[in-house]
GROMACS .gro file of C-alpha atoms in nm:
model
  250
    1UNK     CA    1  28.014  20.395   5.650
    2UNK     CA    2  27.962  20.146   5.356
    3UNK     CA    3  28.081  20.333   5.089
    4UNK     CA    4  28.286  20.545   5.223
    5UNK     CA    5  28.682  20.511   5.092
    6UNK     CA    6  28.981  20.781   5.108
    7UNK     CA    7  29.235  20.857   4.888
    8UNK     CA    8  29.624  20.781   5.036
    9UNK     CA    9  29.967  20.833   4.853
   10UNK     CA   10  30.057  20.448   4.895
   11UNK     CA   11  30.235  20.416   4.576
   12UNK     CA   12  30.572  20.505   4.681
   13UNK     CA   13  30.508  20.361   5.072
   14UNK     CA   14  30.789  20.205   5.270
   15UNK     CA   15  30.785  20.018   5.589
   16UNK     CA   16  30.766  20.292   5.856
   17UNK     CA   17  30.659  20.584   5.596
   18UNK     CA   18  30.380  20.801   5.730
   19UNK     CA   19  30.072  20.818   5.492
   20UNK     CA   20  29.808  21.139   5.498
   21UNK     CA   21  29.922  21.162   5.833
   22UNK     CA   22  29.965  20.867   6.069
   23UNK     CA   23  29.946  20.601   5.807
   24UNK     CA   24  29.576  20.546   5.686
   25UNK     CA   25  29.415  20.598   6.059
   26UNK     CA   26  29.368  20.951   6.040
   27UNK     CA   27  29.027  20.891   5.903
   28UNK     CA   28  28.945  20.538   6.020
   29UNK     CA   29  28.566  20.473   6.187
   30UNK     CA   30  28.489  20.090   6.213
   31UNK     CA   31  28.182  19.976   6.021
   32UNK     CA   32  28.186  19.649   6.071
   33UNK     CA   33  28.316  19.363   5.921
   34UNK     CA   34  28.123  19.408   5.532
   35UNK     CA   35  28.456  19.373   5.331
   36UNK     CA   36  28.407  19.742   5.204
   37UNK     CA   37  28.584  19.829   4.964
   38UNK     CA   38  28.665  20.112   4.734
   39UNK     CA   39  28.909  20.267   4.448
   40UNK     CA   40  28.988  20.662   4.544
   41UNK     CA   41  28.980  20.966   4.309
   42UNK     CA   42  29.362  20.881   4.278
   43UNK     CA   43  29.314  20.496   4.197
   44UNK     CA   44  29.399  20.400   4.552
   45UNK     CA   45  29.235  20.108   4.657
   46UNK     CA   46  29.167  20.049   5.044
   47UNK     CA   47  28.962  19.745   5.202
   48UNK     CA   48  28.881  19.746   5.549
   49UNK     CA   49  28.871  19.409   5.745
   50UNK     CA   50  28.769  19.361   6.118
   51UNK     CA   51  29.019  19.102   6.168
   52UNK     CA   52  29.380  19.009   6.041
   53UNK     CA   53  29.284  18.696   6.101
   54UNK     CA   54  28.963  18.721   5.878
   55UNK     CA   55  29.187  18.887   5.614
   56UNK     CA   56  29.404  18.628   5.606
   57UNK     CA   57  29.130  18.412   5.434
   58UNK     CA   58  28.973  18.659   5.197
   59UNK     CA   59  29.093  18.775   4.827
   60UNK     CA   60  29.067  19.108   4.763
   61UNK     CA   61  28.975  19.247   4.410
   62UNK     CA   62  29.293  19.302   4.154
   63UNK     CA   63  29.276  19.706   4.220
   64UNK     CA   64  29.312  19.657   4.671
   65UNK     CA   65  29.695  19.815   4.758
   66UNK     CA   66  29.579  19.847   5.117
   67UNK     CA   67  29.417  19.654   5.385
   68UNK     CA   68  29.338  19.788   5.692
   69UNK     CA   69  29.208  19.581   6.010
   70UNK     CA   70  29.092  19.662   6.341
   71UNK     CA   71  29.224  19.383   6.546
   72UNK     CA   72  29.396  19.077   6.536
   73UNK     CA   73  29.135  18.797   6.634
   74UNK     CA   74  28.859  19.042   6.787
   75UNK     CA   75  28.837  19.397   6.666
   76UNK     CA   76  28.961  19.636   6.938
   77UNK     CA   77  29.259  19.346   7.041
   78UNK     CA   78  29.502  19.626   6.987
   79UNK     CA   79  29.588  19.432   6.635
   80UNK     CA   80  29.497  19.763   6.456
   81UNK     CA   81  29.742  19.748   6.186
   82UNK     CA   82  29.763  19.869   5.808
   83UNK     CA   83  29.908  19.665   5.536
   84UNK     CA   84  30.011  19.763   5.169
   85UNK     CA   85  29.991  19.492   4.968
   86UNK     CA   86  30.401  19.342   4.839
   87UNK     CA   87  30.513  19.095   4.584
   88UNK     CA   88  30.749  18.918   4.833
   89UNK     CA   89  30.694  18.785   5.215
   90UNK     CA   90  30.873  19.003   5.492
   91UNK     CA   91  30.849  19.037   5.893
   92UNK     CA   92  30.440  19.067   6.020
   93UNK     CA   93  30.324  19.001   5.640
   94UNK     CA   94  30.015  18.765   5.615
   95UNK     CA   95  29.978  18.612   5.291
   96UNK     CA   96  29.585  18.594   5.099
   97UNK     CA   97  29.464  18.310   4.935
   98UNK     CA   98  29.545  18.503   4.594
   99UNK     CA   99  29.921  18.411   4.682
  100UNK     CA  100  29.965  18.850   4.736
  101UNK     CA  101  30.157  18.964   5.075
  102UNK     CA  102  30.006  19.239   5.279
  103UNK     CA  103  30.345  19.419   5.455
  104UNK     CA  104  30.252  19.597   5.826
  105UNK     CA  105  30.335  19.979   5.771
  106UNK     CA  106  30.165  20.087   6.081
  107UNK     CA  107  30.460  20.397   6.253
  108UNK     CA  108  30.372  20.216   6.611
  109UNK     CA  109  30.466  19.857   6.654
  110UNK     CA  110  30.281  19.609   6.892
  111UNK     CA  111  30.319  19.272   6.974
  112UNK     CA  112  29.876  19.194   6.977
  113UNK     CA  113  29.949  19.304   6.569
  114UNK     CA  114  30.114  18.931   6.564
  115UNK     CA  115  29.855  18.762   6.781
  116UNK     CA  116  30.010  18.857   7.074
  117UNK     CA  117  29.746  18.748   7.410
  118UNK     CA  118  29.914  18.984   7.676
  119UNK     CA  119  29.733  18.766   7.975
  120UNK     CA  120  30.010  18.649   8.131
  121UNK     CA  121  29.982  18.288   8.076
  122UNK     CA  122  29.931  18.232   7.684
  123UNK     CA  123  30.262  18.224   7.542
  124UNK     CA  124  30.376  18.551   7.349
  125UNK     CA  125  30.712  18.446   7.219
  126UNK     CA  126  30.668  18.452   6.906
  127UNK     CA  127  30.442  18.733   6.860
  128UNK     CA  128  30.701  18.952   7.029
  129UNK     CA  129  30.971  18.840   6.881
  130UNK     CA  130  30.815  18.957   6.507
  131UNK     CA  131  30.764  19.269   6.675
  132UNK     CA  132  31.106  19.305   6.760
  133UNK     CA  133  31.243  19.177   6.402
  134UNK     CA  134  30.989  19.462   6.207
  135UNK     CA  135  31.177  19.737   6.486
  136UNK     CA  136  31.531  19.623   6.370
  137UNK     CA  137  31.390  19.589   5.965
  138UNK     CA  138  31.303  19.943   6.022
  139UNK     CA  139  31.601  20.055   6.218
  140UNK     CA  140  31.827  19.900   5.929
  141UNK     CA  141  31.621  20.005   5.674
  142UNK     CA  142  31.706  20.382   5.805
  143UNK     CA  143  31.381  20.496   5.950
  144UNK     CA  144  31.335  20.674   6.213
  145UNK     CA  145  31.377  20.522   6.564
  146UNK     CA  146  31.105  20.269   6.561
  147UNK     CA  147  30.906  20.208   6.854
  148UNK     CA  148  30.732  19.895   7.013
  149UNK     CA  149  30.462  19.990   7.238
  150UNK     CA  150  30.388  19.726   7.517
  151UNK     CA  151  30.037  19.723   7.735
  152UNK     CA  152  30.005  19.333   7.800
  153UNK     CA  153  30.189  19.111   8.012
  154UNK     CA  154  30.364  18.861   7.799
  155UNK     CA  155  30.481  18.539   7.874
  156UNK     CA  156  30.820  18.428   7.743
  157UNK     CA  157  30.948  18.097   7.692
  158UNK     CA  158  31.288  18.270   7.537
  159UNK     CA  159  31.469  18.585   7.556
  160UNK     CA  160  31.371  18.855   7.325
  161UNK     CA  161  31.710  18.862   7.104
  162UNK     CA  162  31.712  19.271   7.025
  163UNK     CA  163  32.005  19.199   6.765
  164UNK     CA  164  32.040  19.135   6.412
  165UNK     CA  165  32.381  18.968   6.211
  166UNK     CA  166  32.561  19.112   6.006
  167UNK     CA  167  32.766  18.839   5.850
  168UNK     CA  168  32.963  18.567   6.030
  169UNK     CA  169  33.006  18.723   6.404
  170UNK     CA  170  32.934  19.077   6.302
  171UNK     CA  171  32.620  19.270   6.391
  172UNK     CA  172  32.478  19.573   6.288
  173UNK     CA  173  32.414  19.808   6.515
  174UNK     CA  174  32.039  19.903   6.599
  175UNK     CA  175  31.879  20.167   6.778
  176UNK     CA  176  31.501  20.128   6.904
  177UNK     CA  177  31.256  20.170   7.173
  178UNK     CA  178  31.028  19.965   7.363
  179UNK     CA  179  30.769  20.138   7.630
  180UNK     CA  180  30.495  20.050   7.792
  181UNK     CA  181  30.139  20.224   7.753
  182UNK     CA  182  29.995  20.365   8.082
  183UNK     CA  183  29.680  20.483   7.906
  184UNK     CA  184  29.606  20.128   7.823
  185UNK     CA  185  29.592  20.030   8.190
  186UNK     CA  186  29.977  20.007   8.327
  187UNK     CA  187  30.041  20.137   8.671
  188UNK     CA  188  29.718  20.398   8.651
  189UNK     CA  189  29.474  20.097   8.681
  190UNK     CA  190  29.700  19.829   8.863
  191UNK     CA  191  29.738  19.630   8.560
  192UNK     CA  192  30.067  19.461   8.481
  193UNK     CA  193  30.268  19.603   8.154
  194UNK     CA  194  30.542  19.389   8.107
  195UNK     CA  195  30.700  19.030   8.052
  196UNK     CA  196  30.713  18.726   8.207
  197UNK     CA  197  30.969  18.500   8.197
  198UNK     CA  198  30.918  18.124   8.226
  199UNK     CA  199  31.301  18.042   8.327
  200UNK     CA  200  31.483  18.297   8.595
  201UNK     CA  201  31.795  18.185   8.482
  202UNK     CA  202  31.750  18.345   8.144
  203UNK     CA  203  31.743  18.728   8.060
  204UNK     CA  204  31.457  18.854   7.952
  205UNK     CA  205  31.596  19.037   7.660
  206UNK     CA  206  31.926  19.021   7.456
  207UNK     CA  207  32.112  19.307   7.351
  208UNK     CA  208  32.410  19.383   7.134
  209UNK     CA  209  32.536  19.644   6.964
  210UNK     CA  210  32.212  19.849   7.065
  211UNK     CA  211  32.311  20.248   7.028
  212UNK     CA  212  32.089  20.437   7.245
  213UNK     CA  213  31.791  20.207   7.280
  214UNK     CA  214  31.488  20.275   7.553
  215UNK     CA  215  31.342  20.049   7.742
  216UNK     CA  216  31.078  20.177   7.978
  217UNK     CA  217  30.785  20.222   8.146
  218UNK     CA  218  30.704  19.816   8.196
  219UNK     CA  219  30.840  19.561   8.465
  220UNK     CA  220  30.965  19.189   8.416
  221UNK     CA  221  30.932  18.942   8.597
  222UNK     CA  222  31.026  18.585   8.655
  223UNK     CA  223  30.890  18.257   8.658
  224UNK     CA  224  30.656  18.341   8.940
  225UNK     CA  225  30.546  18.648   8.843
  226UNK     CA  226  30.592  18.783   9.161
  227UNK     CA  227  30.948  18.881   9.274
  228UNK     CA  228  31.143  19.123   9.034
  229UNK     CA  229  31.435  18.952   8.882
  230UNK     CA  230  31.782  19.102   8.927
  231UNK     CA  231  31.975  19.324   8.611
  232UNK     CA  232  32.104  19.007   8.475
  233UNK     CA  233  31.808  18.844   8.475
  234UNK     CA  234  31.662  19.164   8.289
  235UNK     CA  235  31.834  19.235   8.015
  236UNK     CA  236  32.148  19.070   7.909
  237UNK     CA  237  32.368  19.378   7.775
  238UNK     CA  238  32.722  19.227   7.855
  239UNK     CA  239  32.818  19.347   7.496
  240UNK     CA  240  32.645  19.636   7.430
  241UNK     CA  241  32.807  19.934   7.609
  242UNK     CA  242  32.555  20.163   7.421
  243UNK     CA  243  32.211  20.030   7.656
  244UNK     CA  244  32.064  20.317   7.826
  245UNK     CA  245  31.763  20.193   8.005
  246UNK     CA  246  31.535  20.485   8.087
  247UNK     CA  247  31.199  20.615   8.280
  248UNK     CA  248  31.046  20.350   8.509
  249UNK     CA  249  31.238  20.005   8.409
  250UNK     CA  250  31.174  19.769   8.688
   0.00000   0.00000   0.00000
């Protein structure tokens, strides 16, 4: 596979945008981690990276506009993730040791992307919380509905706060989705898809001003991690008469 490069339209890409198809992965095949790179008949530039995490500490020649990695810590972590290389920081961007930003533009958001565990135990806050923060960039930024796909069991030491200011008290309104993945074990397998909260008292998530936002397909559960909490304990919708939880939200 050394080598082996393909041309994208990344010049004009935005976060969200689909490129050649489903945003560099159309023709993706891992090769391992040799730091190929490659400029396209166009004068794209793509390097591929096994790890975020290893290309985090690597500078890229002057031509790279893309990065693409195959995991977050361990290829095959479910950090897949493409990045197109910004002047400025922004949500999920990593920053190389050349002082250039790498922006995630991958259509399907996951938490693992962010270094997100999924095992129950290792806290996930703040890897789902970016997660959350790219959906509502996206939402606001007038994408389609953007969609965070869940197939771990994270552990929460805070609510998940599914809302975004919009000056003073204000917020904007946001629309988005959140679902788990049965394919990548969920209730096929036995294998919990979900969150874990660490206080019972808390919700789980907080949201206002959501206009028809999904959540579905994963369970939450309290400190325990055995008995279901209650709706309040769930999500935390007291001001959001637009929540519409669908499919199998338990």
């Amino acid at each position: 596979d050394a080598g082996t490069y393909y041309t994208v339209p990344v010049s004009s890409v935005v976060s969200g945008t689909l490129v050649n198809g489903r945003l560099l992965g159309v023709n993706f095949a891992r090769s391992g981690d040799k730091g190929e790179e490659g400029v396209g008949a166009a004068g794209i530039a793509v390097a591929f990276k096994e790890t975020r995490t290893a290309a985090e500490l690597t500078t890229f020649a002057a031509g790279i506009s893309v990065v693409h990695v195959y995991g977050y810590a361990t290829a095959g972590d479910r950090g897949e993730c493409t990045y197109v290389v910004d002047t400025v920081t922004s949500t999920g961007a990593f920053q190389t040791p050349d002082a250039r930003w790498w922006r995630p533009v991958s259509v399907v958001i996951r938490p693992e992307m962010f270094g997100a565990i999924g095992d129950g135990t290792t806290d996930d806050t703040t890897a789902c919380q970016t997660a959350v923060d790219l959906a509502i960039d996206r939402c606001l930024a007038g994408n389609t509905v953007p969609k965070i796909e869940v197939a771990g069991y994270y552990f929460l030491t805070a609510p998940l706060r599914c809302f975004r200011l919009n000056g003073g008290a204000a917020f904007h309104y946001i629309t988005l989705t959140v679902e788990g993945n049965a394919a990548s074990g969920g209730y096929v397998t036995g294998r919990t898809v979900g969150f874990k909260t660490s206080n019972g008292d808390n919700p789980a998530i907080i949201l206002n001003s959501g206009r028809q936002c999904s959540f579905k397909n994963f369970v939450v559960r309290g400190p325990n991690g055995i008995t279901l909490p209650s709706y309040a304990q769930l999500v935390d919708d007291s001001v959001s008469p637009w929540f519409n939880p669908t499919g199998a939200l338990r």
